[in-house]
């Protein structure tokens, strides 16, 4: 028997469940603000800001790529599930996928030009 965060915990499974549920709650309430964009011309005067800006752009591109993967998987599942009716029943997934892959930077957030 242990005391974790003021609550008695009988087993490690209970502790793990408590911590994992707290982590899920924290993720849902977490709000990240994007770093302000620092142009290449200010790289020497603000190296930390430039690095943060580049990392932010990289994260945005990765999120966009993962979004495309998820939509592609949904489209493939729909095609397989619907069979010959996939032209009608999977139209929304196909249009969404087409829109994502043809968008500039795959619809990732971009800094202002």
mmCIF file of N, CA and C in Angstrom, residues 3-4 6 13 21-22 28 37 40 48 60 65-67 70 74 77 80 85 96 98 102 104 107 111:
data_model
loop_
_atom_site.group_PDB
_atom_site.id
_atom_site.type_symbol
_atom_site.label_atom_id
_atom_site.label_comp_id
_atom_site.label_asym_id
_atom_site.label_seq_id
_atom_site.Cartn_x
_atom_site.Cartn_y
_atom_site.Cartn_z
ATOM 1 N N UNK A 3 1.105 5.683 -0.844
ATOM 2 C CA UNK A 3 0.357 6.923 -0.964
ATOM 3 C C UNK A 3 0.949 7.707 -2.126
ATOM 4 N N UNK A 4 0.132 7.971 -3.137
ATOM 5 C CA UNK A 4 0.573 8.701 -4.317
ATOM 6 C C UNK A 4 -0.357 9.883 -4.493
ATOM 7 N N UNK A 6 -1.523 11.946 -2.428
ATOM 8 C CA UNK A 6 -2.569 12.028 -1.423
ATOM 9 C C UNK A 6 -3.630 10.953 -1.544
ATOM 10 N N UNK A 13 -0.571 -1.332 -10.592
ATOM 11 C CA UNK A 13 -1.509 -1.160 -11.696
ATOM 12 C C UNK A 13 -2.417 0.038 -11.439
ATOM 13 N N UNK A 21 -4.147 8.274 -16.601
ATOM 14 C CA UNK A 21 -5.345 9.092 -16.777
ATOM 15 C C UNK A 21 -5.029 10.559 -16.556
ATOM 16 N N UNK A 22 -4.125 10.867 -15.616
ATOM 17 C CA UNK A 22 -3.703 12.258 -15.414
ATOM 18 C C UNK A 22 -2.966 12.776 -16.639
ATOM 19 N N UNK A 28 -5.047 16.881 -23.042
ATOM 20 C CA UNK A 28 -6.232 17.503 -23.607
ATOM 21 C C UNK A 28 -6.344 18.982 -23.235
ATOM 22 N N UNK A 37 7.560 33.612 -36.271
ATOM 23 C CA UNK A 37 8.449 33.338 -37.395
ATOM 24 C C UNK A 37 9.620 34.320 -37.401
ATOM 25 N N UNK A 40 15.104 34.236 -42.353
ATOM 26 C CA UNK A 40 16.511 33.862 -42.557
ATOM 27 C C UNK A 40 17.434 35.053 -42.367
ATOM 28 N N UNK A 48 18.338 31.800 -31.477
ATOM 29 C CA UNK A 48 17.401 30.951 -30.744
ATOM 30 C C UNK A 48 15.997 31.063 -31.348
ATOM 31 N N UNK A 60 5.040 21.374 -37.924
ATOM 32 C CA UNK A 60 3.823 21.586 -38.722
ATOM 33 C C UNK A 60 3.828 20.691 -39.959
ATOM 34 N N UNK A 65 1.901 15.757 -42.768
ATOM 35 C CA UNK A 65 2.178 14.462 -43.376
ATOM 36 C C UNK A 65 1.405 13.348 -42.687
ATOM 37 N N UNK A 66 1.330 13.389 -41.361
ATOM 38 C CA UNK A 66 0.582 12.369 -40.635
ATOM 39 C C UNK A 66 -0.911 12.473 -40.930
ATOM 40 N N UNK A 67 -1.409 13.681 -41.096
ATOM 41 C CA UNK A 67 -2.809 13.862 -41.455
ATOM 42 C C UNK A 67 -3.091 13.218 -42.802
ATOM 43 N N UNK A 70 -3.256 9.455 -42.388
ATOM 44 C CA UNK A 70 -4.498 9.010 -41.763
ATOM 45 C C UNK A 70 -5.639 9.021 -42.776
ATOM 46 N N UNK A 74 -7.822 5.867 -44.181
ATOM 47 C CA UNK A 74 -9.287 5.859 -44.149
ATOM 48 C C UNK A 74 -9.856 5.600 -45.537
ATOM 49 N N UNK A 77 -9.353 1.900 -46.388
ATOM 50 C CA UNK A 77 -10.315 1.073 -45.653
ATOM 51 C C UNK A 77 -11.707 1.197 -46.267
ATOM 52 N N UNK A 80 -11.896 -0.769 -49.486
ATOM 53 C CA UNK A 80 -11.982 -2.201 -49.247
ATOM 54 C C UNK A 80 -13.353 -2.585 -48.689
ATOM 55 N N UNK A 85 -19.062 -0.154 -54.728
ATOM 56 C CA UNK A 85 -19.764 1.091 -54.455
ATOM 57 C C UNK A 85 -18.831 2.189 -53.936
ATOM 58 N N UNK A 96 -11.196 14.800 -49.845
ATOM 59 C CA UNK A 96 -10.354 15.333 -48.772
ATOM 60 C C UNK A 96 -8.883 14.988 -49.018
ATOM 61 N N UNK A 98 -7.432 14.305 -51.921
ATOM 62 C CA UNK A 98 -6.955 15.074 -53.070
ATOM 63 C C UNK A 98 -6.644 16.509 -52.670
ATOM 64 N N UNK A 102 -2.766 18.088 -52.880
ATOM 65 C CA UNK A 102 -2.513 19.124 -53.884
ATOM 66 C C UNK A 102 -2.327 20.513 -53.278
ATOM 67 N N UNK A 104 -0.548 23.569 -51.244
ATOM 68 C CA UNK A 104 0.848 23.956 -51.038
ATOM 69 C C UNK A 104 1.317 23.499 -49.648
ATOM 70 N N UNK A 107 -0.892 21.449 -47.008
ATOM 71 C CA UNK A 107 -1.825 22.120 -46.089
ATOM 72 C C UNK A 107 -1.257 22.318 -44.695
ATOM 73 N N UNK A 111 4.567 30.110 -42.179
ATOM 74 C CA UNK A 111 4.748 31.472 -41.673
ATOM 75 C C UNK A 111 4.263 32.494 -42.705
#
